[in-house]
CSV table of C-alpha atoms in Angstrom, one decimal:
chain,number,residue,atom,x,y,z
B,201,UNK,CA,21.6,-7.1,0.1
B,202,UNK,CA,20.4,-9.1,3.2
B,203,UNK,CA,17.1,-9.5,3.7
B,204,UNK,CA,14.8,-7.6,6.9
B,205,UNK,CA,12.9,-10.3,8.1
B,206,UNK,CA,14.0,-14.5,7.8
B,207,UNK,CA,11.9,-16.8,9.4
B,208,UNK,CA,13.3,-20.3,8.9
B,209,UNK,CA,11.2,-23.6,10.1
B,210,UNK,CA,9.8,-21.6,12.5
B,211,UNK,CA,7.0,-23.1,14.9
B,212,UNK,CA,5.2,-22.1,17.7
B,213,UNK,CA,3.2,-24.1,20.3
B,214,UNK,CA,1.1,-22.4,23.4
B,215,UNK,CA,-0.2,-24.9,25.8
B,216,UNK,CA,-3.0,-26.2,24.3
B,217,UNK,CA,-2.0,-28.8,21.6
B,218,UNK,CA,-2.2,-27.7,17.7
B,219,UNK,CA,0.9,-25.0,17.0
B,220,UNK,CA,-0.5,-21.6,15.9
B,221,UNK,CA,2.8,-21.1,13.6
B,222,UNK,CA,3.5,-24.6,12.1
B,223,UNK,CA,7.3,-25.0,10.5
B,224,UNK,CA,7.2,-21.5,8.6
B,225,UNK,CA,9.4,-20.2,6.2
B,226,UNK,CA,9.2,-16.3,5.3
B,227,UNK,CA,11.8,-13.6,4.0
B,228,UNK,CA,10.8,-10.3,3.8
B,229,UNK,CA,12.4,-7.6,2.2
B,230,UNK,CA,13.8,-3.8,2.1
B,231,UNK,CA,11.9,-1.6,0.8
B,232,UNK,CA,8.4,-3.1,0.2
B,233,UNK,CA,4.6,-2.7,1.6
B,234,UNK,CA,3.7,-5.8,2.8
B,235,UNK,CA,-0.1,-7.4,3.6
B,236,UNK,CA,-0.3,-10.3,6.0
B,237,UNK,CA,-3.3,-12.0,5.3
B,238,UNK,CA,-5.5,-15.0,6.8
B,239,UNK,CA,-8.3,-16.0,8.3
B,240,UNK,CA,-9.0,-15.7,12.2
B,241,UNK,CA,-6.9,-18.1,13.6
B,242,UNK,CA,-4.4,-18.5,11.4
B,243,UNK,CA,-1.2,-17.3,13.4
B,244,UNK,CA,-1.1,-13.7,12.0
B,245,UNK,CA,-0.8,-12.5,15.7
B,246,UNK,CA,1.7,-15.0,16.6
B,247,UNK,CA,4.1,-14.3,14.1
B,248,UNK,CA,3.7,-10.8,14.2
B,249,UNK,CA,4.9,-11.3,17.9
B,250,UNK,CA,7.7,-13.7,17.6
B,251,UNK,CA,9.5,-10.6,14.6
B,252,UNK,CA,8.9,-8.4,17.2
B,253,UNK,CA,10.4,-10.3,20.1
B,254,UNK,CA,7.4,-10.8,22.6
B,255,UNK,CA,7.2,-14.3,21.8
B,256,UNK,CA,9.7,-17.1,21.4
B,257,UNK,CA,9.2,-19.7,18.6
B,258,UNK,CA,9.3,-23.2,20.5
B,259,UNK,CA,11.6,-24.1,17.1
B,260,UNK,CA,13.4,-22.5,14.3
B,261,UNK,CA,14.7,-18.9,14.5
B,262,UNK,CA,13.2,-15.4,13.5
B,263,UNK,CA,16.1,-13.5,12.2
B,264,UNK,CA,15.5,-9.6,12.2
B,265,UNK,CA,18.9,-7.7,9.8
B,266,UNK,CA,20.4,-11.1,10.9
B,267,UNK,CA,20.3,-10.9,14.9
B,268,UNK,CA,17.6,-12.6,16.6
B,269,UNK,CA,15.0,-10.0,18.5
B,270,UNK,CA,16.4,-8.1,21.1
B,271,UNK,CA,16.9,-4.3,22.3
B,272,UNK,CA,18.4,-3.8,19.3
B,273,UNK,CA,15.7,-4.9,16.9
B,274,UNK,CA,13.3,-3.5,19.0
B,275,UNK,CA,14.5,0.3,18.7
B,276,UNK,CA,14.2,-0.7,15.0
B,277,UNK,CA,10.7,-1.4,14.8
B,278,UNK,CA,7.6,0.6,15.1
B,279,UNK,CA,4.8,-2.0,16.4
B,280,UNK,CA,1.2,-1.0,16.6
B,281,UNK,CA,-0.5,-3.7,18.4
B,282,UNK,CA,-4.1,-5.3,18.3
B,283,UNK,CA,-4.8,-3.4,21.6
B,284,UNK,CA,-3.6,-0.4,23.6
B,285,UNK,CA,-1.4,-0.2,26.1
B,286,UNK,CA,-1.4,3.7,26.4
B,287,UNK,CA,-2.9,4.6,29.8
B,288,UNK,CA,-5.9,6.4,29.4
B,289,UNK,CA,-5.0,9.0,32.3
B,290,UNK,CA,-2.3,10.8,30.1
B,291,UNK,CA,-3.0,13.4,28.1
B,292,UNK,CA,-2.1,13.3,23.9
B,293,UNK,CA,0.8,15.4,24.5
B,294,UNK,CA,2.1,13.6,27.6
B,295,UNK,CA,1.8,10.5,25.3
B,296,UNK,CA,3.9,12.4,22.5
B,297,UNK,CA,6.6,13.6,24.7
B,298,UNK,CA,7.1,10.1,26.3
B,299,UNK,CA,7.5,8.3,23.3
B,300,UNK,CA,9.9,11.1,22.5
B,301,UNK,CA,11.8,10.3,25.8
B,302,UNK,CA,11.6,6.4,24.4
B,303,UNK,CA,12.4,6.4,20.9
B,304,UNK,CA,15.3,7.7,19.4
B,305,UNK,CA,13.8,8.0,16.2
B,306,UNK,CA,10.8,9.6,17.1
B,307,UNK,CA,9.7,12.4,15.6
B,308,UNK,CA,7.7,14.8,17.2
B,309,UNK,CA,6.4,17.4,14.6
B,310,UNK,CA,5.4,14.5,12.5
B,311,UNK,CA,3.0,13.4,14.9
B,312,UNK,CA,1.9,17.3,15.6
B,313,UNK,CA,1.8,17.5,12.1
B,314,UNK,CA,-0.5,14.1,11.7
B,315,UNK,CA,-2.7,15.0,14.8
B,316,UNK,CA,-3.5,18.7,13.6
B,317,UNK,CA,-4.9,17.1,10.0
B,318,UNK,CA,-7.0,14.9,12.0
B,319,UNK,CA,-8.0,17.3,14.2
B,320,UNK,CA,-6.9,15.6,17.3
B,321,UNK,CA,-6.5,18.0,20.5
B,322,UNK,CA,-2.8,17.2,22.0
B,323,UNK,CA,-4.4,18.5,25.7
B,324,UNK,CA,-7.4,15.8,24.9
B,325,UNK,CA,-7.1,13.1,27.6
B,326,UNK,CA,-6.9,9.4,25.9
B,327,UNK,CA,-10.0,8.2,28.1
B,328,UNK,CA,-12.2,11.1,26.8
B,329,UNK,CA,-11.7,10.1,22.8
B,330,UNK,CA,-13.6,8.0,20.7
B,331,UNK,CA,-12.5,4.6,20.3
B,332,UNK,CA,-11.9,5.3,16.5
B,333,UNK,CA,-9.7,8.6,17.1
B,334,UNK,CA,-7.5,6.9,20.3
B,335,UNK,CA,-7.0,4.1,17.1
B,336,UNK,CA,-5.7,7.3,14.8
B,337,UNK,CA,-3.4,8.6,18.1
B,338,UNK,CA,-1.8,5.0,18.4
B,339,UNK,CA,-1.0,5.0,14.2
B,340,UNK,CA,0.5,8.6,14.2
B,341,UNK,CA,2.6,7.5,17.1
B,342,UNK,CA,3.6,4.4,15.2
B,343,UNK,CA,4.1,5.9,12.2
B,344,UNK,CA,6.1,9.0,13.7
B,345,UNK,CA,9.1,6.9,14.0
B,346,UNK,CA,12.2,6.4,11.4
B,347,UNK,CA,12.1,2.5,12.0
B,348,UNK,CA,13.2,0.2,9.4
B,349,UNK,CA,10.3,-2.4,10.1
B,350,UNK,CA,7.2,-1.1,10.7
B,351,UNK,CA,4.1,-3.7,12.3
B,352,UNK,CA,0.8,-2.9,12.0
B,353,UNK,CA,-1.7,-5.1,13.7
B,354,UNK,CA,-5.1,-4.8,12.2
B,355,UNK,CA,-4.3,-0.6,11.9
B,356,UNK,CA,-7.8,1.0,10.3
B,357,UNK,CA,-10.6,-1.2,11.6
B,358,UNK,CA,-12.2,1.4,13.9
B,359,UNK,CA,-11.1,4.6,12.0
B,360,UNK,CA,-14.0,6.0,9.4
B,361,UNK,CA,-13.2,5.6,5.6
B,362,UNK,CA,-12.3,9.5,5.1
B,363,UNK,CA,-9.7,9.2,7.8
B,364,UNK,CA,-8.3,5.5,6.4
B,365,UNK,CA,-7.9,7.7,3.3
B,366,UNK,CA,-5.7,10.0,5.0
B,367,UNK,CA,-3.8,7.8,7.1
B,368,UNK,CA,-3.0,5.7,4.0
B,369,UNK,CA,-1.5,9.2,2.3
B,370,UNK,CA,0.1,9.7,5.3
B,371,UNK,CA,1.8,6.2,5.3
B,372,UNK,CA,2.8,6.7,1.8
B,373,UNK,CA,4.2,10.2,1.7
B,374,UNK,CA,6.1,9.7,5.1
B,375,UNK,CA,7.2,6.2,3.8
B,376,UNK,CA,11.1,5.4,3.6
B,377,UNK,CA,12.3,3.7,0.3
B,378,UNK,CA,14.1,1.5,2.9
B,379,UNK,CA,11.9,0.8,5.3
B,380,UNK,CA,9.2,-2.3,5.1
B,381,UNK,CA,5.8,-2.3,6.6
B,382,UNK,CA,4.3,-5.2,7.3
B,383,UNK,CA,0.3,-4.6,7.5
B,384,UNK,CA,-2.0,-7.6,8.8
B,385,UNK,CA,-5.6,-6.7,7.9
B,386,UNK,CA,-9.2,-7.8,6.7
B,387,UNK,CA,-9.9,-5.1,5.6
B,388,UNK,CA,-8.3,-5.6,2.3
B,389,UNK,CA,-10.0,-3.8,-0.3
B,390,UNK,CA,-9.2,-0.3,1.6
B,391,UNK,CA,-5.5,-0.8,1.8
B,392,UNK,CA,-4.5,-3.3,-1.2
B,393,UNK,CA,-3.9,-0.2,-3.6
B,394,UNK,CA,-1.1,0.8,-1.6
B,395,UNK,CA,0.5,-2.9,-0.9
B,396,UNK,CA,2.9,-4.5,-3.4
B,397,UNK,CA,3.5,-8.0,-1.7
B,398,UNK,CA,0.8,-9.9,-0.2
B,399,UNK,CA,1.6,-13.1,2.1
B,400,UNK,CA,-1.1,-15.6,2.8
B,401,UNK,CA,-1.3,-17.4,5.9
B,402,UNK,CA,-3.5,-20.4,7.0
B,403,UNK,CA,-2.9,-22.6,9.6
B,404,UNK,CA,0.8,-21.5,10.9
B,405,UNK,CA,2.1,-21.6,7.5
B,406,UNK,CA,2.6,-19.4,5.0
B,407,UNK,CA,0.8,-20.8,1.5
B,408,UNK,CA,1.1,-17.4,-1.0
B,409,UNK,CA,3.6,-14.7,-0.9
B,410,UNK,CA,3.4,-12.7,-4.6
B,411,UNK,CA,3.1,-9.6,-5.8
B,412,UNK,CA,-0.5,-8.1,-5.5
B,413,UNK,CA,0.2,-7.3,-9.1
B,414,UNK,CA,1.0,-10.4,-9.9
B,415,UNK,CA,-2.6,-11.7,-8.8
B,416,UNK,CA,-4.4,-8.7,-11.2
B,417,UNK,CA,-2.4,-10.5,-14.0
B,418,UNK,CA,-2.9,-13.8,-13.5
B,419,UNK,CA,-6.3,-13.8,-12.0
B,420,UNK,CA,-7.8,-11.2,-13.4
B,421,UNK,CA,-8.8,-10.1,-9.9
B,422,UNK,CA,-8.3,-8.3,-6.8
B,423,UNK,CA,-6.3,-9.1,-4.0
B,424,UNK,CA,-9.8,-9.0,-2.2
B,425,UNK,CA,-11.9,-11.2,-4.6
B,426,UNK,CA,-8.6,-13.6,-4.5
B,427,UNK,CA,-8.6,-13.7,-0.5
B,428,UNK,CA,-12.3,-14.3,-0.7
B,429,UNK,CA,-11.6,-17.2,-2.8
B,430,UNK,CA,-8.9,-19.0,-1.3
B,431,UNK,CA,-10.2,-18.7,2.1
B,432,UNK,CA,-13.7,-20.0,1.2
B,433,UNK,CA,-15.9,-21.5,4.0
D,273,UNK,CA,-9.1,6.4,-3.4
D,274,UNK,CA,-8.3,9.7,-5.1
D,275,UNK,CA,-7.8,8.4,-8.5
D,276,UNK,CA,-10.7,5.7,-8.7
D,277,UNK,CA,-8.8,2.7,-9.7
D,278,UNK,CA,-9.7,-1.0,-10.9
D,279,UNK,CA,-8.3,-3.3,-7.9
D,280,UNK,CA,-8.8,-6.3,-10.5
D,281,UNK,CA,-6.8,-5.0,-12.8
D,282,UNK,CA,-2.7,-4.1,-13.2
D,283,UNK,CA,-2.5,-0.9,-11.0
D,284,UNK,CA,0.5,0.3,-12.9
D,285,UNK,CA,-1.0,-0.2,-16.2
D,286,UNK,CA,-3.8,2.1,-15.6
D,287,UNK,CA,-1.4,4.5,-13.9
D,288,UNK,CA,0.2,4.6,-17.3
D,289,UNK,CA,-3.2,5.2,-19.4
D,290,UNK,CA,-4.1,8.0,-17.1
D,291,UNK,CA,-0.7,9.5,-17.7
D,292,UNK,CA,-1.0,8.9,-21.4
D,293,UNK,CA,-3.9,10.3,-21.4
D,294,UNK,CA,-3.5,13.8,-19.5
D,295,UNK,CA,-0.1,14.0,-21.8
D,296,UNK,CA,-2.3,13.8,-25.1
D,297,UNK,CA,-5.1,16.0,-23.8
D,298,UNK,CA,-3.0,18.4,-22.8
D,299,UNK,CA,-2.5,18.6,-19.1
D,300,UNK,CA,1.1,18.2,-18.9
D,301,UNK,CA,2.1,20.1,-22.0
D,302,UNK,CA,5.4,19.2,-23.5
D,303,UNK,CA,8.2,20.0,-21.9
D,304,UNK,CA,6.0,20.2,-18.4
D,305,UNK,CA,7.7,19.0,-15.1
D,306,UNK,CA,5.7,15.8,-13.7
D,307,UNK,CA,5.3,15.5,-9.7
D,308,UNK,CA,8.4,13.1,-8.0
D,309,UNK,CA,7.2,9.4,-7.7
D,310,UNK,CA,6.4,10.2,-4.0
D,311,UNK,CA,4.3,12.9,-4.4
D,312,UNK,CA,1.7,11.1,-7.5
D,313,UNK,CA,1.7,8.2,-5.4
D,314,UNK,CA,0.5,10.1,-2.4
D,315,UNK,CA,-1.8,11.9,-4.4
D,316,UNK,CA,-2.9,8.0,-6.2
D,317,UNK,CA,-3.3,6.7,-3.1
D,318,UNK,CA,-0.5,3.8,-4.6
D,319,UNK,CA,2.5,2.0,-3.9
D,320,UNK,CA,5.7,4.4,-4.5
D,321,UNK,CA,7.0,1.3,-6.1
D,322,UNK,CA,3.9,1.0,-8.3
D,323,UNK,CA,4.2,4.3,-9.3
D,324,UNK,CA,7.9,3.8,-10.5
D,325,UNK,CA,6.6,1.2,-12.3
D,326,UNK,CA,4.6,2.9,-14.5
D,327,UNK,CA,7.1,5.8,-15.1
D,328,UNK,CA,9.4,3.4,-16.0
D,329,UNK,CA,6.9,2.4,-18.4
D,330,UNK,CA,6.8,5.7,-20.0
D,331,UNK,CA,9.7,6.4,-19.7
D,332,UNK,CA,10.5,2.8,-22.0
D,333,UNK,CA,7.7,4.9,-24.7
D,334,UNK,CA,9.6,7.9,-24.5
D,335,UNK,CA,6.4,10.1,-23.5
D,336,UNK,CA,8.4,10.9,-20.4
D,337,UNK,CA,12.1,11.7,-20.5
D,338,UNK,CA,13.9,11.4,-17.0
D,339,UNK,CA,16.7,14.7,-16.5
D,340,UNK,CA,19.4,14.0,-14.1
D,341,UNK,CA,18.7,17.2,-12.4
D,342,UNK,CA,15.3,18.1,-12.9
D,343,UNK,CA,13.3,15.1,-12.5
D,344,UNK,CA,11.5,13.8,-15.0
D,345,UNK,CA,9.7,15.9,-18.2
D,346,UNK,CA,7.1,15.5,-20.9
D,347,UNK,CA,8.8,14.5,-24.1
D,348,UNK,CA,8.7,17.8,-26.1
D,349,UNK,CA,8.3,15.5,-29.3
D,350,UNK,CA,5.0,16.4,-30.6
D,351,UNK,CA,5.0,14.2,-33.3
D,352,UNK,CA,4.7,11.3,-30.7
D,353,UNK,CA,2.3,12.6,-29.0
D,354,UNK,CA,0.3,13.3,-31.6
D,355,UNK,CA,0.6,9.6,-32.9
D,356,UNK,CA,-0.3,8.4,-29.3
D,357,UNK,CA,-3.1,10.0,-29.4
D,358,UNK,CA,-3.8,8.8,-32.5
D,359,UNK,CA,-3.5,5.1,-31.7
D,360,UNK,CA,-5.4,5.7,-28.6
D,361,UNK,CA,-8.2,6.7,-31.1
D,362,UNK,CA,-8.2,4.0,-32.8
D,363,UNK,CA,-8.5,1.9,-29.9
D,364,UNK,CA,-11.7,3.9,-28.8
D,365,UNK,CA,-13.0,3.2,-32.6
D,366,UNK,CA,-12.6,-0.5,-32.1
D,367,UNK,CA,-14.1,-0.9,-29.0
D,368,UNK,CA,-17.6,1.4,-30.0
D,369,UNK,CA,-17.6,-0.4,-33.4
D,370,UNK,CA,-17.7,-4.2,-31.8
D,371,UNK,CA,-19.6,-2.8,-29.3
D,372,UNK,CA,-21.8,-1.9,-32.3
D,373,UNK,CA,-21.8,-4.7,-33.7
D,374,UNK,CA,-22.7,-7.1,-31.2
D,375,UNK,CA,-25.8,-4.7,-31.3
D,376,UNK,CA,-26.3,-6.1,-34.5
D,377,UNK,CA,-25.8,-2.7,-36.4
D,378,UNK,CA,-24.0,-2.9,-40.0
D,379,UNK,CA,-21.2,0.0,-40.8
D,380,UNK,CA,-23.4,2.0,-43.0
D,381,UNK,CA,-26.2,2.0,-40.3
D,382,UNK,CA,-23.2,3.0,-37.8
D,383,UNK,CA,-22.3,6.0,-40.7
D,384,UNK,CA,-25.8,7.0,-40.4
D,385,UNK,CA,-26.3,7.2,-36.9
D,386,UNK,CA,-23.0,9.3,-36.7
D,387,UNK,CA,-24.2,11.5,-39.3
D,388,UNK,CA,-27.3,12.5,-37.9
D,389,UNK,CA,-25.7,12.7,-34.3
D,390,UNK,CA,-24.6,16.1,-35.7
């Protein structure tokens, strides 16, 4: 079986000198839970952006199934960036039903489904919610997909604990066997239960991809304890 | 998360003690129809592949017997239940008697305490 995601020797320079991705090698595969993981800085972002086709590596090649990013990747994968881009005019519903018009594999009473367990009022207009419950709107439209990659850019930062507890269930009972989620976080002791690969990042490159598993084994430790120790000041 | 587990420790492993250990106190009674691998997980707050994991860990013990229709079972061997539960006794014995001991306490003293715990 092929692998989802195959970065080979990929870099990436913006204008300003030192390359946020550095000559990185990364395959991800089918099927898993995946935690990207790195300090501030450390070409999380970047990455993220070149998979999902908004950025082009100055070198090397991001493969995505084997095609480089395009239309076609893109109606594969579910993207929840750092920041919005909803407009905050538009009601919850009109949000719904436009990325119903957008996404094939949208699926509508999911995200009714997700938004009446978090209490969310589909009439509600986006400008009038808290900054925590617009967060949980953007993740159940994310999550309401059948993508086979989903990309979560730092998804549960603003969203209270009880509500990251749900959101987690949610990601687990709606997750596909086949589908990878790629999650970049800090907030790594709240979602490492549910991850079974962790990739490390620092400075462009990737320097740890294991099973979290792995690290309880050989470390004695959590995921969270180990991050804290790598990444040391 | 729902079912309180040690980050720093093999998630699957515990996943198997807690199984082992509603099996020998009775919550699944043998024969008893366990949740699919989705649903525990959801309810664990776990990696579905975590969670198969540790069934297939019980599944390699026996305690669990997967059916090709009806998902998976408790073993309805109660003689191997009843030795589980036995071994996970003894384990619990160990561990209070070094505890025990490192109090400095000799097994007669440990008797006696017992004893008048009655």
């Amino acid at each position: 079986m092929s692998s989802l995601v195959e970065c080979r020797n990929v870099t990436k320079c913006y204008s300003n000198g030192r390359p946020a991705v550095y000559n990185l090698n990364l395959t991800l595969e089918k099927g898993h839970i995946i935690g990207l993981l790195g300090p501030n800085g450390s070409g999380k972002t970047t990455l993220i952006k070149m998979i999902n086709g908004l950025l082009k590596p100055t070198n090397g090649e991001v493969l995505v199934n084997g095609i480089l990013p395009g239309p076609e990747t893109k109606a594969r994968i579910s993207y929840l960036p750092e920041r919005t881009y909803l407009e905050a005019q538009r009601t919850v519903k009109d949000i719904v039903d436009f990325f119903g018009d957008f996404y094939e594999d949208f699926r509508k009473d999911r995200a009714y489904a997700m938004l009446d367990a978090l209490h969310i009022e589909p009439t509600a207009r986006l400008k009038n919610l808290s900054k925590g419950t617009k967060e949980k709107v953007q993740l159940i439209l994310v999550m309401s997909r059948d993508a086979e990659l989903y990309i979560l850019d730092e998804p549960i930062a603003g969203v209270d604990p009880a509500a990251r507890d749900y959101i987690l269930r949610t990601i687990i009972a709606n997750f596909n066997p086949a589908a990878t989620l790629l999650i970049c976080t800090h907030l790594i002791s709240d979602i490492e239960s549910i991850l079974d690969e962790v990739v490390f990042i620092r400075d462009g490159q990737i320097t740890l991809q294991t099973s979290v598993e792995n690290i309880r084994e050989q470390q004695g430790k959590s995921v969270d304890q180990y991050f804290r120790e790598v990444f040391a000041c | 998360m729902a079912w309180n587990l040690d980050n720093d420790r093999p998630i699957y492993a515990q996943i198997v003690e807690r199984i082992q250990l509603q099996i020998v106190s009775g919550i699944y009674k043998p024969g008893d129809k366990l949740p699919s691998v989705r649903e525990l997980a959801a309810v664990a707050g776990v990696n579905p592949n975590t969670m198969q994991k540790a069934f297939g860990e019980l599944e390699r013990s026996g305690l669990i017997i997967t059916q090709r229709t009806s998902g998976r079972i408790v073993t309805e061997n109660e003689h191997m239940i009843t030795e589980i539960k036995k071994e996970l006794a003894k384990e619990h014995v160990e561990r209070f008697l070094e505890k025990m001991r490192e109090l400095g306490f000799e097994k007669k003293e440990i008797m006696a305490l017992l004893e008048s715990d009655k």
